[in-house]
Amino acid sequence: MGHAKRCYCHIATLLLVFGLIMLIPPTASAYERPVLRVGYTNAINYLSRDEYGFYHGMTYEALENIATYMGVTLEYVPGTPAENLLRLYSGAIDLVTCEEVSQNFLPPTELTAPPAGTASIPLGYGIGWLLLSDQRPDLKANIQASQQSLNSISPLFGLHLLEKYQDQGGAALELTAEEKAYLKAHPVIRAMASPGQPPYTFFTEDGTHQGVIADIMNIIASDLGITIEISPETDQSSMMAHLTRGEIDLVTDFYSDYNWARQHKADLTIPYLTLNYVAVLRKDQSLPEKPIIACPRNHFYTHDYIEKMYPASQLQYYNTVAECMSAVNNRQADMTLVKAITAQSDIHQGNYYNLYITGNIVFSHDVAIAVSNQADPMLIHILNKEIAHLSQQQISSIINRQIYAVQSKDTLQSLIYRNPIGSLVLISSLLLGIILTLLLVMQLRRKHSEELYREAHYLKEVNMYNTRWFTQNLPSTLAKYEEQQKQGKLFLMVMSPQRIAFMHELYSRQAFNKALQELVARIRRNNPWLLMDAISGDFFKLIVLCRLPEGFTMEQAAQKIANESGTCVINDMLTTVRYHIGLYAIPASGQLVPERLIDCVMLAHMESVASHETTTYNESLHDELLKQKQLENLMDKALQNGEFQVYLQPKYDLQTYEVLGAEALVRWQSPELGFLAPAAFMDLFEHNGFAIPLDYYMLETICRYQQERIAKGATVLPISVNQSGLHFTEENYLKRMQAIADTYQLPQGCLELEITETAFIDYQSHDTRDDAGTVINRLSQLGFILSMDDFCTGYSSIAMLQNLPMDVMKIDRQMLLTAEKSPRARTILHHIVKLGQSLHMKVLTEGIETKQQEELLLSLGCRLGQGFLFAEPMPLEEFDDFLARHTQKS
C-alpha cells in the first residue's frame, strides 16, 4: 500500500513539472517580427529593384531605418500607383510609397490632400511620402515615433541620403539670361596673377601666363565664352595696387580672407583651391633655437601666418619668394616658408641644392578670385557659379600635370650638383677609358641616391623611418601579406602620448627621444604581429601596420599595446603615459591607395585626440568632419549676410496661460545647407569660439526688436538671450555689454541673460575683476535680468546660488522627466522650487510637452513654464501675432 502511494506521488510530481514547463513563455529566439507590406512603383533613386533582386534608393533606405526602430520586417509589393491604391483600400498592403515629384522639395499637391480614406506621412524633403489607411492611426503614430527617434540620433540622415543619390560631379553651369547678356557685353575681363611661382603661377619671357592658376582660368574662360586677359606684374605689391585702384577687374589667386579683400577694395568668390606651405632649410646646418625667417613683404600669408607664428625680431623681409630662397641659401636667414606645390621648383630652378624641404605642412589657406568692388556685382555671381561647376578632379589633374612639367625640366648645373664626384672623375679620367668612367659615375650616383633617400626617409634622432617612407613602402608590405589582407586581418594604428606638450616641457628633447626609442623597441619585441612602423616628423605620432593576433579584436590589440606602453623611464624616472589611438581596418578587397589609407587612420586619431577614447575609423566619421569643415567655411559669411534667424519661444503662467516673456533661439537659414536647428551647429561653435560673435548678434537683434515695440507703443515683455560660457574668459566682455546697454538704452527688465550653471569653474579667482560674482553684479547694474539656465545639470548649483545673485532659476527639462517617474525626484524638485522662491527668484521649468507635466509642476508649486505644449519657437513676426492673442492681463 505504501509503495502504491509513493508511485502516485511520483506521477503527480511529474505531471506538475510538465505543466509548469508548458506554462513557461517562449524564449526571445522564438519571436518573429511583424510584417508590413509596402506597395511601390519602380523609381530609380527612390525605390527600385535590380536584376539580382536587391532593392536600392533613398526611399528604400529611409523605410528600412524606420522599420528597424519599429521592430518590423518590410515586404515590398510592386505595382502601378492605381494598383497600389486599390490594394491599400482592400487591406492587401499596409503602406504605399510615393516618390518626391515636386520642385524645390515642396510637398506634391496630391499628397498635401491625400486620396479619400488615406493619410500621408512625409519621409523627408526630397525623399518621398507614405500613404496608409486613415483607419490605422496606431500604425501612423508608430511610424512617426520611429522617425522622431531616428531624427533625434541622426538629424542629418535625410541630407545624407540626398547627397548619396544625387548626381556626381560639379554642379551644372546654368546662367540666367541676364548673366549671359552681361558676358556677351563684356567679352574681355582684365586680370592679374601672382608672378614668379612655378608651377603654381608664373609668366614666360613674352608675358604669357603659365601654371596651375593659368590652366584653371583657361577652363573658366572657356566655360563662360570670354577671354580673361591676364597681365604680368613684377611683384605682389604692384599687383595689389592695381586691384585697389580698380585698374583691373580681378586677381586670379587671392588669399581667401574678407579682411584682406576689404583692404584692397575687393569682393571674394567662393574658394576653388587650397594651398599648403612647408619650411625650406639648409642641409649643412641645424635650425637654431630662434631662427631668422625670410618672408616676402606684402604677401597675405606673411601677415596672417608667419608674423603670428614668430616674433618681429626673428623676421627678415624681402620683395619676392625668390629673394627669400636666396637669403636662406646664402646664410642671411635660417628658414623660409613656401608653397608645397612650388617648393621643389624653387629649389631646382634657383639652383639652391643645399636647401631642402621638411615635408611637414606648417599651415594652409584657401585661394579665391578677388573681384574689384568697382566691377559690376554680376561678375562675382557668374564666377561663383562657374567655380561650383568646376570638379576637383579637373583641378587635381592640372596640379599633377604642372608639377610633372616643372620636374621634367632639368639644368646642367643640377645634373653636375647631383653627380659632383662623378663629374670630376669623368673629366680627370678621360684617358682611362669611357667604360671605366661610366662605371665609376654609376657607382657614385647610386651611393648619393641612397644617402639622399635615407636623409629624406629616416629620422636619426630616434633611429626610425618617417611617414613618407611608410607611405612608399606600404603597398609592397601589403602585397607580402596579401592572404591576411583578404581575410580582413590587417589594420593600421596611429598612437600618440597624451599631454605631449607637458612632457616636452618637463623633459629634454634628448631624454624624450631616448625613451621613445626604448619604448618602440619594447613594443616590437613583445608583439611580433606588428609588421612595419614609422614616426611623424614631430616625433608625436607612431603609425603601425598590424596583423590581427589570434583571439583579439582590433580594439583589444590596440589596448594591449597601450597597456604594455603605459609606463616608460625618462631621465631615470618611471613615467605613466596614456595614449590617443586611432584605428582603421584595411579593406579585404578593392584598390588600396596608401595615402587614402593613412588619411583614414589619421582622421580616426584626430577624433581620438578630441574624445580621449580609442577611435575606429568609419565613413560617418569622415562625413562628420567634412560637414564640420563646411559649417566653419560658411559661418562668417552667414553672420555677415544675416542667415542666422532669431526665433522666440514664449514663457507662460501655467494656471492662467498668460504670456510672461520669451526666449530667443537661433536658427540658420543657409542657402547652401538649408534650414538648420541649433543642434546642427552650436556644439561646433562652442568648440571653435564662434558662439561669441553669434551671441552678440542675437543680443543686438533682440535689442532692436524691443526698441521697435517700444516705439510702436506695443506690449514689451522680457526676452532672454543665451550667453555662452566662453564670454567669461573673453577680454573686455563687460565693456562690450556696457556699450550695448548704452547704445540701445532699453528700460530695465527688457532683457534677460540666460547663463548655464556650468559656465563658471572657480568663483573666487585671484583677480577680483574677473571672478564670477563681479561679472554678475556688473551685468545686473547694467539693467539685465540674470537667469540660471539648465539648473540641476552641473555639479555646482548650490554654490552658484550661494555666490551669485541671480534673478531667475530655470530648471532643466531632464529634472522634470525624472520627477515624472520617481517619487524621490518629485520630492527633490519640490524642494528646489521652494528653495528658489525663498531666495526671491522666479522659478521656471523648461521642456513642458504634456498636460500631465503642467499639472505635476503646479502640484509642486512651480507656476512658470516653457515648452512645446504651449508654443513652439517662432519667427519674430509670428511672435507679434501670437502675443496679440495672448496678451498679459497685468
Tab-separated table of N, CA and C in Angstrom, residues 330 482 580 666 675 735 760:
chain	number	residue	atom	x	y	z
A	330	ASN	N	72.140	81.701	-48.883
A	330	ASN	CA	73.359	82.477	-48.627
A	330	ASN	C	73.609	82.730	-47.141
A	482	GLU	N	49.288	39.547	-48.490
A	482	GLU	CA	48.030	39.601	-49.243
A	482	GLU	C	46.993	38.634	-48.682
A	580	HIS	N	46.428	58.564	-27.157
A	580	HIS	CA	45.355	58.727	-28.131
A	580	HIS	C	45.595	57.682	-29.217
A	666	VAL	N	18.242	80.551	-31.827
A	666	VAL	CA	18.822	80.795	-33.157
A	666	VAL	C	18.473	79.660	-34.112
A	675	PHE	N	17.733	74.743	-43.962
A	675	PHE	CA	17.342	75.202	-42.623
A	675	PHE	C	17.987	74.308	-41.565
A	735	LYS	N	32.969	95.497	-20.972
A	735	LYS	CA	32.982	96.732	-21.761
A	735	LYS	C	32.044	96.611	-22.959
A	760	PHE	N	30.839	78.724	-15.060
A	760	PHE	CA	31.862	79.146	-14.123
A	760	PHE	C	32.497	77.928	-13.484
